[in-house]
XYZ file of N, CA and C in Angstrom:
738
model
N -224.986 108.347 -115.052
C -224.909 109.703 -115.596
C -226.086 109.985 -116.534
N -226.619 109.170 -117.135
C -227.550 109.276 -118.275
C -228.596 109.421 -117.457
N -228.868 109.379 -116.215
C -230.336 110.078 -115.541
C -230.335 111.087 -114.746
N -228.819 112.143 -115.011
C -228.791 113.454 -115.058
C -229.853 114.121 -116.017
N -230.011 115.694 -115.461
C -230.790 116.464 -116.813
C -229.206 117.052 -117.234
N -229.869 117.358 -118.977
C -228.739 118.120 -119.556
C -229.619 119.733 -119.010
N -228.705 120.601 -118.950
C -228.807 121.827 -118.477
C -227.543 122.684 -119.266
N -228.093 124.113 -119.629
C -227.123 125.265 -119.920
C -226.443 125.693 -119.109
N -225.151 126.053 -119.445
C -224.116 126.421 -118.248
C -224.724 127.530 -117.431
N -225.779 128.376 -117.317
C -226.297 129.518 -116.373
C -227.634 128.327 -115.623
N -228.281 127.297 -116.366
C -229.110 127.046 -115.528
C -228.732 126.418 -114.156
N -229.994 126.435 -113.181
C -229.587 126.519 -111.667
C -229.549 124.578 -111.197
N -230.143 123.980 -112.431
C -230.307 122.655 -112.291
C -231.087 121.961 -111.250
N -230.746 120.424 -111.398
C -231.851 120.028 -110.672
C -231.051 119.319 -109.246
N -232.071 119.519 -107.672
C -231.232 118.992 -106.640
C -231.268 117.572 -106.522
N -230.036 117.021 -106.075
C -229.695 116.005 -106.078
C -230.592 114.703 -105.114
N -231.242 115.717 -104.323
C -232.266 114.682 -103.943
C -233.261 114.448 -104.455
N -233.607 114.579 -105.632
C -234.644 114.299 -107.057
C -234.202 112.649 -107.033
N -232.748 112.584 -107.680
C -232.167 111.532 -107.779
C -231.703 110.486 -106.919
N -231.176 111.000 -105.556
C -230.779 110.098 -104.757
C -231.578 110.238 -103.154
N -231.758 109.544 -102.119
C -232.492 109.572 -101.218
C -231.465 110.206 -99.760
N -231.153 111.008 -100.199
C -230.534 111.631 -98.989
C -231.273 111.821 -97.510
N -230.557 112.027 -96.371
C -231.021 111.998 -94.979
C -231.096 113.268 -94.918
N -231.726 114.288 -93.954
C -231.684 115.442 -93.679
C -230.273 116.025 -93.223
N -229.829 117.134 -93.575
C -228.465 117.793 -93.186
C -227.294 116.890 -94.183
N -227.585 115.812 -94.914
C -226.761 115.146 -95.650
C -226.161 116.499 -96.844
N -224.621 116.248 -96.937
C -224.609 117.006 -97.988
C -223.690 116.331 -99.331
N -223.209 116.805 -100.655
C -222.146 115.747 -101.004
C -220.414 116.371 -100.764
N -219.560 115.012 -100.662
C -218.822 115.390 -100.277
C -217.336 115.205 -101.518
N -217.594 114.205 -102.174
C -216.825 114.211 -103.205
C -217.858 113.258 -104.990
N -217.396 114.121 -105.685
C -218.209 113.147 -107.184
C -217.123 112.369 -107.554
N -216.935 111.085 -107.849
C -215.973 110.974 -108.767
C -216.712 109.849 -109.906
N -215.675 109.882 -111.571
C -216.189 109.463 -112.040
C -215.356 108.164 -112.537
N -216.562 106.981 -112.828
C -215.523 105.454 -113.047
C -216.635 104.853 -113.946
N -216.198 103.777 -114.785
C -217.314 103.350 -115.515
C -218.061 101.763 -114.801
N -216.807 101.198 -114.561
C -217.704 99.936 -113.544
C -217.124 99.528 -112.483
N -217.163 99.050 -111.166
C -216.708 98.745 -109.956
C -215.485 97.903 -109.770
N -215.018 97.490 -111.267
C -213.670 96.749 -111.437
C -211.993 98.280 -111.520
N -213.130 99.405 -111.860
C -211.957 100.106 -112.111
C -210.879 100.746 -111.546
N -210.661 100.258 -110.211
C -209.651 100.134 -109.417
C -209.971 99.619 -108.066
N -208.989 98.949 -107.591
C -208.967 97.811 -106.507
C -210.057 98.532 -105.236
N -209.467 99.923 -104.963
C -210.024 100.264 -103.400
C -210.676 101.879 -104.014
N -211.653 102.206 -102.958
C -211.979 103.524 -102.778
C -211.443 103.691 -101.226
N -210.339 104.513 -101.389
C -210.259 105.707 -100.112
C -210.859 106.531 -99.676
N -211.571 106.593 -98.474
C -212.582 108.094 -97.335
C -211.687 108.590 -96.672
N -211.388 109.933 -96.409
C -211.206 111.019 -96.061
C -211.910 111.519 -94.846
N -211.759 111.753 -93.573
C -212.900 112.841 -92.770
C -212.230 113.593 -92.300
N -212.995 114.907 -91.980
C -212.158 115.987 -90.958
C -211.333 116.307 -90.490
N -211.798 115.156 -89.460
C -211.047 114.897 -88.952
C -209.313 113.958 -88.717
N -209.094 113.473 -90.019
C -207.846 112.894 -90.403
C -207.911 111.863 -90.050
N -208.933 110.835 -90.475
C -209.229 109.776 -90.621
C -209.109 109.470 -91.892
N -208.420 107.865 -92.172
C -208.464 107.548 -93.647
C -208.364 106.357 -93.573
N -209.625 105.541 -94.459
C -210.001 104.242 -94.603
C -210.135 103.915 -95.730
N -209.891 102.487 -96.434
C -209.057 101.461 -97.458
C -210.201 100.477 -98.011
N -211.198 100.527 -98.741
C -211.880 99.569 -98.638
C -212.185 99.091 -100.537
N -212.076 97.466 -100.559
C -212.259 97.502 -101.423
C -213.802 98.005 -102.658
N -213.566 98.445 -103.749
C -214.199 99.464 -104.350
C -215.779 98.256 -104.380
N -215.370 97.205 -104.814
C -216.051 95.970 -105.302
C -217.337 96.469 -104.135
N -217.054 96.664 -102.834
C -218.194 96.480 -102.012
C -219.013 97.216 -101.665
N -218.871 98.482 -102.817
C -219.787 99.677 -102.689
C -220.869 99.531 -104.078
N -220.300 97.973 -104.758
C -221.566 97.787 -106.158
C -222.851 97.388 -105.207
N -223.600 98.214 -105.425
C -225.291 98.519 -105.750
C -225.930 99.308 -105.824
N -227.368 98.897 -106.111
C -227.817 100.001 -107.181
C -228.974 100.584 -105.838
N -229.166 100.448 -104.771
C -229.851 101.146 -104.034
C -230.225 102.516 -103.831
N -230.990 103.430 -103.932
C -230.330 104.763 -104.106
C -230.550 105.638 -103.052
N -230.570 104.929 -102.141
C -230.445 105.431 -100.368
C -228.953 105.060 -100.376
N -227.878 104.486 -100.925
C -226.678 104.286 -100.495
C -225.871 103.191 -99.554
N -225.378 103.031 -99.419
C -224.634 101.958 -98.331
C -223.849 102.865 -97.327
N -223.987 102.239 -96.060
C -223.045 102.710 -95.177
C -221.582 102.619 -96.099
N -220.751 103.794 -95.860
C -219.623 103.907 -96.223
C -218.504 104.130 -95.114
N -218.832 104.438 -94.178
C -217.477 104.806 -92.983
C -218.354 104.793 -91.642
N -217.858 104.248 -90.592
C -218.656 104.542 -89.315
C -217.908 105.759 -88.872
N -218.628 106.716 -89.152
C -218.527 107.910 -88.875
C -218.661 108.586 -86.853
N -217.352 108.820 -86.440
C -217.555 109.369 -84.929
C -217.987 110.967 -84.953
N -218.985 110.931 -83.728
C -219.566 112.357 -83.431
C -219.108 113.295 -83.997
N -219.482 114.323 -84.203
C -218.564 115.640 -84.740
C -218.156 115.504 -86.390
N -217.449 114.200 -86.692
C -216.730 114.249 -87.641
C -217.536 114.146 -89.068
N -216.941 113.778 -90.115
C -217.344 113.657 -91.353
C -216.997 113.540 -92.586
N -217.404 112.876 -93.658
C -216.246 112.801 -94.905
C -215.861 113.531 -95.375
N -214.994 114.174 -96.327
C -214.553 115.218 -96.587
C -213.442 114.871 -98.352
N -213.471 113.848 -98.396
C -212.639 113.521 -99.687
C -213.004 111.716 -99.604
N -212.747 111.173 -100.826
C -212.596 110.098 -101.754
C -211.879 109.786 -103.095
N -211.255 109.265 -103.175
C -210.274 108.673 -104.151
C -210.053 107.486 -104.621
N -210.138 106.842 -105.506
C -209.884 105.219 -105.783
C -208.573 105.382 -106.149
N -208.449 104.334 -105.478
C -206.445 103.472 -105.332
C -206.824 102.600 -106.091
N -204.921 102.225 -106.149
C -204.545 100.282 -106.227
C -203.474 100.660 -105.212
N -202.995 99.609 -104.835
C -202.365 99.256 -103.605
C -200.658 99.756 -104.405
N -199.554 100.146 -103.202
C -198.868 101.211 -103.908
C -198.732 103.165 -103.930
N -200.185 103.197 -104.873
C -200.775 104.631 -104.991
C -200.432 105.467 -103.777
N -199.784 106.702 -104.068
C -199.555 107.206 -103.014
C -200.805 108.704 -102.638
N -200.916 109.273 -101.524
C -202.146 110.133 -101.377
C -201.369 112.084 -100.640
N -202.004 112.225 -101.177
C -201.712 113.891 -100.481
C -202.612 114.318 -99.344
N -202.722 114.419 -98.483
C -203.701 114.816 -97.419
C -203.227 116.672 -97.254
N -204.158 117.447 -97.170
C -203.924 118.707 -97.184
C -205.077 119.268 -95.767
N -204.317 120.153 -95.259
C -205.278 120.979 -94.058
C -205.628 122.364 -94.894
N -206.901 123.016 -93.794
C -207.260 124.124 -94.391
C -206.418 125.526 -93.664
N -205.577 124.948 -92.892
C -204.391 125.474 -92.482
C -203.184 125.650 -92.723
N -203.056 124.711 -93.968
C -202.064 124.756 -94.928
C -200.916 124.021 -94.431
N -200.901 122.653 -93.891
C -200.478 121.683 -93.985
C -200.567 120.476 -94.568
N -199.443 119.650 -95.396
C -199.611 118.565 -96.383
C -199.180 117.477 -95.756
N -199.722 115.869 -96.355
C -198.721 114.677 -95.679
C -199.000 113.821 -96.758
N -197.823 113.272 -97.119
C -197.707 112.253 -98.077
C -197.406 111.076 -97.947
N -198.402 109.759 -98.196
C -198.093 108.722 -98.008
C -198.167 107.561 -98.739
N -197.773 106.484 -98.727
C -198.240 105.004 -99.759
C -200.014 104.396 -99.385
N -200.296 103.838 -99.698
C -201.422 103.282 -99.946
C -201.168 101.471 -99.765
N -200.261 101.426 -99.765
C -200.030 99.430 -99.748
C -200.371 99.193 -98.285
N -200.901 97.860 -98.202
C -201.667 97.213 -97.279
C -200.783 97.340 -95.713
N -199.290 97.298 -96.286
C -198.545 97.591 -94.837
C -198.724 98.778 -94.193
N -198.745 99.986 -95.076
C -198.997 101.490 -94.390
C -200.594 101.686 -94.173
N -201.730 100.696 -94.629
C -202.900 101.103 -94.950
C -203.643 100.295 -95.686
N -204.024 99.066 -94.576
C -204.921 97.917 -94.806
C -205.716 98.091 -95.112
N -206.340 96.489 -95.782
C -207.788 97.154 -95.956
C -209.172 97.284 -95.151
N -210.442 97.539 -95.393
C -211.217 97.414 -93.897
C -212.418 97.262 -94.772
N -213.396 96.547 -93.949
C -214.796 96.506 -94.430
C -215.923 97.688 -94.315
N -216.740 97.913 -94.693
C -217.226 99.572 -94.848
C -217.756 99.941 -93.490
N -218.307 99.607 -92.624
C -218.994 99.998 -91.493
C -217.824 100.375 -90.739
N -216.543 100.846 -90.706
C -216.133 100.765 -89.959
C -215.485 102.495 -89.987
N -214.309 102.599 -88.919
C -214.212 104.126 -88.894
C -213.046 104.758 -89.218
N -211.753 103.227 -89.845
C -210.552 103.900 -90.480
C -209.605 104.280 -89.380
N -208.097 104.826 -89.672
C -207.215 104.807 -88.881
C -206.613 106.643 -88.987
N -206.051 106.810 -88.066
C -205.362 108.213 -88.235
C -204.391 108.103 -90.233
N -205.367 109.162 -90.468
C -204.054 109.199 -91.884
C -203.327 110.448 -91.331
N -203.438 111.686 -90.581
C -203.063 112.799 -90.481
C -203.169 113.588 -89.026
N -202.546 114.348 -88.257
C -202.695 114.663 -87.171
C -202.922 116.313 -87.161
N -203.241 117.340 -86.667
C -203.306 118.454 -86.624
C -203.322 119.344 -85.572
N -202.967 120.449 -85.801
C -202.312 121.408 -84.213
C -204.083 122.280 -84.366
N -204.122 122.553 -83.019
C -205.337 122.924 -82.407
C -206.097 124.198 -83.865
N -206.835 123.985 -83.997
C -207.881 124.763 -84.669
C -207.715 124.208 -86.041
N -207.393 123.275 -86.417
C -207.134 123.198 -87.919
C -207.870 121.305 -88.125
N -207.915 121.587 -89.745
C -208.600 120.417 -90.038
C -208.264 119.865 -91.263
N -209.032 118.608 -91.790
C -208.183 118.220 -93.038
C -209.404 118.398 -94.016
N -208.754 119.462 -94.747
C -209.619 119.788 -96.390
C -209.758 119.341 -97.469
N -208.661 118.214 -97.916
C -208.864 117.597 -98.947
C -208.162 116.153 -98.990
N -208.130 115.450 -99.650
C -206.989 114.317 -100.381
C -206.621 114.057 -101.929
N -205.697 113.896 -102.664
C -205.641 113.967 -104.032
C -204.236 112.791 -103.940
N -204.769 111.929 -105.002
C -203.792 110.734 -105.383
C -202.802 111.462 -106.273
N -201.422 110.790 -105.776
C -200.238 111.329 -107.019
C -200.746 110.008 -108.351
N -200.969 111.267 -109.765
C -200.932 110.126 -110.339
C -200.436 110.489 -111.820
N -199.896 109.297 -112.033
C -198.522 109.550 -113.168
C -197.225 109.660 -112.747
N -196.169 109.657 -113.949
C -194.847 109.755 -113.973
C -194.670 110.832 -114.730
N -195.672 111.925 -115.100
C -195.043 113.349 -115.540
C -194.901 114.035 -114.414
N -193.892 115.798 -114.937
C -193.568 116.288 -113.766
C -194.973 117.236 -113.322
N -194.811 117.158 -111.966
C -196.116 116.813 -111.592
C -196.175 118.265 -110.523
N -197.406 119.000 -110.131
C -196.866 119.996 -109.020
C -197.922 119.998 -108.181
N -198.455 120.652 -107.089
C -199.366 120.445 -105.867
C -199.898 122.203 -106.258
N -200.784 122.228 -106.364
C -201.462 123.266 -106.579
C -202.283 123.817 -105.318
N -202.321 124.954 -104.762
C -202.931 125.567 -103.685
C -203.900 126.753 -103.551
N -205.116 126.792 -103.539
C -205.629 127.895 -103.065
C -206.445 128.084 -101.718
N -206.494 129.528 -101.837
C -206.643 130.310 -100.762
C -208.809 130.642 -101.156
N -209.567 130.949 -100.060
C -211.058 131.880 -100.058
C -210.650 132.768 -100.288
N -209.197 133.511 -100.452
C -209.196 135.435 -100.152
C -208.818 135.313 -101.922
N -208.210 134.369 -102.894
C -207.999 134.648 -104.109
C -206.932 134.377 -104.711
N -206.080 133.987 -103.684
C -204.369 133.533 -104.007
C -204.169 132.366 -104.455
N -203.089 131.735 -104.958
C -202.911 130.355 -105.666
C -201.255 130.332 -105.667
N -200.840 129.324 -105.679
C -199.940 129.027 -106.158
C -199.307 127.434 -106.618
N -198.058 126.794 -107.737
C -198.015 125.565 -107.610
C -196.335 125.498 -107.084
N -196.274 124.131 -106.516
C -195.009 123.883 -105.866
C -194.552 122.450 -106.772
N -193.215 121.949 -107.126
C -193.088 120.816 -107.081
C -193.240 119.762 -106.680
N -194.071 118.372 -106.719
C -194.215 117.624 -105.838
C -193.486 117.090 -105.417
N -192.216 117.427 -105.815
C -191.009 116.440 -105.270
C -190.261 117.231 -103.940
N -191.069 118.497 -103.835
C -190.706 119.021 -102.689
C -191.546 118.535 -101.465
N -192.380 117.462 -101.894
C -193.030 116.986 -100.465
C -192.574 115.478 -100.720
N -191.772 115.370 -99.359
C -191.344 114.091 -99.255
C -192.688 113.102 -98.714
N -192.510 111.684 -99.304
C -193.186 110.343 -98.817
C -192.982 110.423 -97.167
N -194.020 110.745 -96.477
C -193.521 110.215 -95.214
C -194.487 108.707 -94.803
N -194.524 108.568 -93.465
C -195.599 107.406 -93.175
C -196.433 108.328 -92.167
N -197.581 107.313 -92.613
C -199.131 107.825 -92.184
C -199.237 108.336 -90.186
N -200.055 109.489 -90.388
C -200.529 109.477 -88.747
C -199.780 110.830 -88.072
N -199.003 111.826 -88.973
C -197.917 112.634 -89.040
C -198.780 113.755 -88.688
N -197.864 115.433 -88.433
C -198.243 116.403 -89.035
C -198.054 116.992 -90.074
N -197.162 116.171 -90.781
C -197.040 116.471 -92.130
C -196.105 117.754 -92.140
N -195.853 118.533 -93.898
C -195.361 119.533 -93.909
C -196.115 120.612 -94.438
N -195.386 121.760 -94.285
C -196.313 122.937 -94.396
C -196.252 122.836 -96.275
N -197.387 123.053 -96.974
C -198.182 123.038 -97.825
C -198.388 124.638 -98.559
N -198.245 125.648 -97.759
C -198.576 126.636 -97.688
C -198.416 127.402 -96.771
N -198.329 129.349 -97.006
C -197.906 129.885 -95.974
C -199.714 130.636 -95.375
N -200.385 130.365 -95.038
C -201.486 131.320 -94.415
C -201.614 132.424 -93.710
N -201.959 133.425 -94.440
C -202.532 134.285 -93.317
C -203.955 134.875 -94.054
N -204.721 134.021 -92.596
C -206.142 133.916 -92.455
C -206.801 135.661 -92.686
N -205.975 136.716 -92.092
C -206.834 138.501 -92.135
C -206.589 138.611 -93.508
N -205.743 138.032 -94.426
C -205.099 139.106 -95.669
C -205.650 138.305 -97.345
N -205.058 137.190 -96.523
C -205.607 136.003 -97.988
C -206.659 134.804 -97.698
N -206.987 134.394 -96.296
C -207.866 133.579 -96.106
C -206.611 132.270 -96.057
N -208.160 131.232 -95.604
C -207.676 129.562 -95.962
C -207.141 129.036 -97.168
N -207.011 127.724 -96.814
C -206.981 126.844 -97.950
C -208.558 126.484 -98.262
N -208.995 126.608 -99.477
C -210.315 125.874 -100.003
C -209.988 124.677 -101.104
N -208.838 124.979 -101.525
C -208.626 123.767 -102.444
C -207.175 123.240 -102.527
N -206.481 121.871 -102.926
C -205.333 121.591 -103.339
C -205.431 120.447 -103.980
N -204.518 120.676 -105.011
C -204.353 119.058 -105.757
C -203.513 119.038 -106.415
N -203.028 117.699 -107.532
C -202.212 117.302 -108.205
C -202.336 117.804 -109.719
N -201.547 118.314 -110.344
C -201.843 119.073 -111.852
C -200.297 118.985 -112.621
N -200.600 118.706 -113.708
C -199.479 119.123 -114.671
C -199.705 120.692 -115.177
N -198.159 120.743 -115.813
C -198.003 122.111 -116.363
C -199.523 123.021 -117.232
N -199.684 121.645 -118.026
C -200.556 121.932 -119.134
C -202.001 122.098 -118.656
N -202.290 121.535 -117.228
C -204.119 121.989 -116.958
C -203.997 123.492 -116.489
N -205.151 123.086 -116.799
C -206.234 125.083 -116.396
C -207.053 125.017 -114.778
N -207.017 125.888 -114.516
C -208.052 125.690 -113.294
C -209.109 126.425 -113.187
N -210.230 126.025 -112.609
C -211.742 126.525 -112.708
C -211.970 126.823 -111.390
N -212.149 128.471 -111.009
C -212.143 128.325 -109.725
C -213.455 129.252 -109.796
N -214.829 128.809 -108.440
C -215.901 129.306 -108.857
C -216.376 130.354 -107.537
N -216.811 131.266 -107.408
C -216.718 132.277 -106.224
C -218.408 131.804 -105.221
N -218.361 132.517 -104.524
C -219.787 132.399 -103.838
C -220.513 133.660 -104.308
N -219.844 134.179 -105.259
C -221.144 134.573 -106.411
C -221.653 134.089 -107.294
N -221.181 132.608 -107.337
C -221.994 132.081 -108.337
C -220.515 132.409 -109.871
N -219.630 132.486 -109.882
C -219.119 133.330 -111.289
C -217.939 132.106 -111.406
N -217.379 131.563 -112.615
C -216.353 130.905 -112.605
C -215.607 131.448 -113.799
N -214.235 130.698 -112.749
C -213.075 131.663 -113.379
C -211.961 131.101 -113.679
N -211.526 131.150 -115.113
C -210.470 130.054 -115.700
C -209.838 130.514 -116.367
N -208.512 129.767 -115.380
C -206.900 130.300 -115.806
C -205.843 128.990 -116.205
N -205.038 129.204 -117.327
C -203.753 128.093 -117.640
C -202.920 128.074 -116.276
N -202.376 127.221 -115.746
C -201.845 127.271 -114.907
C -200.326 127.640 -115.134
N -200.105 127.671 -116.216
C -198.563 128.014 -116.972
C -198.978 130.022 -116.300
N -199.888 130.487 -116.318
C -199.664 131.769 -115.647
C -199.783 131.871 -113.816
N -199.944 130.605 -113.416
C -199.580 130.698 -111.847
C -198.180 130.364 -111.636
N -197.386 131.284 -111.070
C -195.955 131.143 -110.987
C -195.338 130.036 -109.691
N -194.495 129.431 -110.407
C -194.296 128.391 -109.289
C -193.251 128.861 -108.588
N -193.863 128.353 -107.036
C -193.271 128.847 -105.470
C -192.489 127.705 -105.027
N -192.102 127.889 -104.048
C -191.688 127.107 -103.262
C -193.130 126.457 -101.753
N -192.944 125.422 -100.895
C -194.186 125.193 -100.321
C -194.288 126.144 -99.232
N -193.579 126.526 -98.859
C -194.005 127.709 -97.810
C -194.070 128.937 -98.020
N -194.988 129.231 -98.966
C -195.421 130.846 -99.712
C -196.364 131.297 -99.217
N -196.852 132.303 -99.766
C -197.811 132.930 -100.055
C -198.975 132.768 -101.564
N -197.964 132.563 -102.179
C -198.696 132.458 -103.395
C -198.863 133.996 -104.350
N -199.590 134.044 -105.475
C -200.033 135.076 -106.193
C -201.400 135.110 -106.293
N -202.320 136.429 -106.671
C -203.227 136.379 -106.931
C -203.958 135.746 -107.846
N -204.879 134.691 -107.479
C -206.072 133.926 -108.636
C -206.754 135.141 -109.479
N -207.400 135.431 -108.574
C -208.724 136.168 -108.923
C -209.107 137.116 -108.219
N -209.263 137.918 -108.613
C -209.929 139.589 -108.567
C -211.104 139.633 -107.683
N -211.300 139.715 -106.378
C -212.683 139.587 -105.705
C -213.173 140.896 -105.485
N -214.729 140.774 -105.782
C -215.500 141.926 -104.747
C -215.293 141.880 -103.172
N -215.448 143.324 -102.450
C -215.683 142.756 -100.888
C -217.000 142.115 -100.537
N -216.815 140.859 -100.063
C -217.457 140.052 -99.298
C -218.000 138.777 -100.530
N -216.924 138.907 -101.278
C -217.102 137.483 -102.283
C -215.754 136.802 -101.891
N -215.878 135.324 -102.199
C -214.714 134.929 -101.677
C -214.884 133.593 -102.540
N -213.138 132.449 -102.593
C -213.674 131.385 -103.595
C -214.071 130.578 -102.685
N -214.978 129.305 -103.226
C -215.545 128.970 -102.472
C -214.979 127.191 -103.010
N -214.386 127.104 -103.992
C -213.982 125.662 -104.709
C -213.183 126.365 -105.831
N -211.941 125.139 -106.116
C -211.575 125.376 -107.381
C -210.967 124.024 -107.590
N -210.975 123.543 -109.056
C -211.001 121.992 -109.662
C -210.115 122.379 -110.836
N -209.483 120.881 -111.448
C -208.751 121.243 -112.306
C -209.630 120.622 -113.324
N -209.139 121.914 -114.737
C -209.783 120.884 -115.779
C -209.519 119.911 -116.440
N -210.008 119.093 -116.797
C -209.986 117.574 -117.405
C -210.184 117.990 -118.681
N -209.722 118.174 -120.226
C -210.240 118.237 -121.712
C -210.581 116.651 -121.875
N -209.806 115.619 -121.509
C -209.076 114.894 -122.271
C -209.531 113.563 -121.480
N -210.950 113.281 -122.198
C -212.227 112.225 -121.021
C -212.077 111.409 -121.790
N -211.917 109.841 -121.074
C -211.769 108.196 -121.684
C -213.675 108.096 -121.836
């Protein structure tokens, strides 16, 4: 982190291939942050296509800055989320169609594998749809699955309304979509009562709300309105905030 630039929240900053040696068409697909390669057993990959692979974290230490193969990636497909486990940890897989699947992480549902390789079905999907995110359940507070929409909608559900199933499923509906009125899913994750969410448009504008004012649904909604769009702005990401950094 310390060979980031510091930058003002309006500046446009610096591209990431300054810093790292990216391939052409490479883009990033998840940041996360850890202080050394002991800090949890495995990193989990995510692709598209509903693939999900187990590998321990240990074998992604070095300092190369072209990277290590991380997933043998098949035609078409691509990463799309990352998460560090311990064995146990359970995962949320979400479509941009607004389907969820919940599963364990222990070596019986989800061995481990060495990095070159291409991972096992975590998720299955009905024709036109794909998998948009993954988010670890984590903690023993009460906990809810948070959802948004590109058209501006949001809503949170209980997580205890999505049952544990086992891996390779279609999972359950997550959300109610309709693609003419409110758009996709662009984001979902795990949040307590007390976070805020930062959701940023493809105008460039970010926009932050307590989540104590998104009213909680049930999982097959609609949701309420996030945010106020111009025509032909739409969200394009939204993250929860973190105050409260080790």
């Amino acid at each position: 982190v310390h060979e980031l630039p510091d930058a003002g929240r309006d500046a446009r900053g610096q591209h990431v291939a300054n810093l790292m040696a990216f391939k052409p068409e490479e883009t990033i697909a998840q940041v996360i942050s850890f202080k050394d390669y002991t800090a949890a057993p495995f990193l989990v990959l995510a692709t598209k296509s509903g693939l999900v692979k187990k590998t321990p974290l240990a074998e992604y230490d070095s300092p190369r800055t072209g990277g290590l193969i991380a997933i043998n990636l098949k035609p078409g497909d691509e990463v799309v989320s990352a998460s560090l486990v311990a064995n146990g940890d359970e995962l949320l897989l979400a479509s941009r169609k607004g389907m969820s699947l919940r599963f364990t992480t222990d070596d019986e549902s989800l061995r481990p594998m060495g990095r070159s390789t291409s991972g096992v079905i975590g998720m299955k999907f009905r024709e036109g749809d794909e998998l948009l995110t993954m988010a670890r359940v984590d903690g023993d507070k009460e906990l809810f699955v948070f959802t948004a929409t590109d058209g501006g909608f949001a809503k949170r559900t209980k997580l205890e309304e999505y049952r544990s199933q086992g891996r390779g499923g279609i999972g359950v509906r997550a959300a109610k979509i309709d693609e003419d009125s409110r758009g996709v899913l662009v984001g979902a994750m795990i949040v307590q009562e007390s976070d805020e969410i930062l959701a940023i448009s493809s105008a460039g504008t970010v926009m932050r709300t307590p989540l104590t004012q998104i009213r909680e649904t049930g999982r097959d909604t609609l949701g309420v309105r996030l945010v106020n769009l111009d025509p032909g702005i739409s969200v394009v990401s939204v993250t929860r905030l973190v105050e409260d950094l080790d």
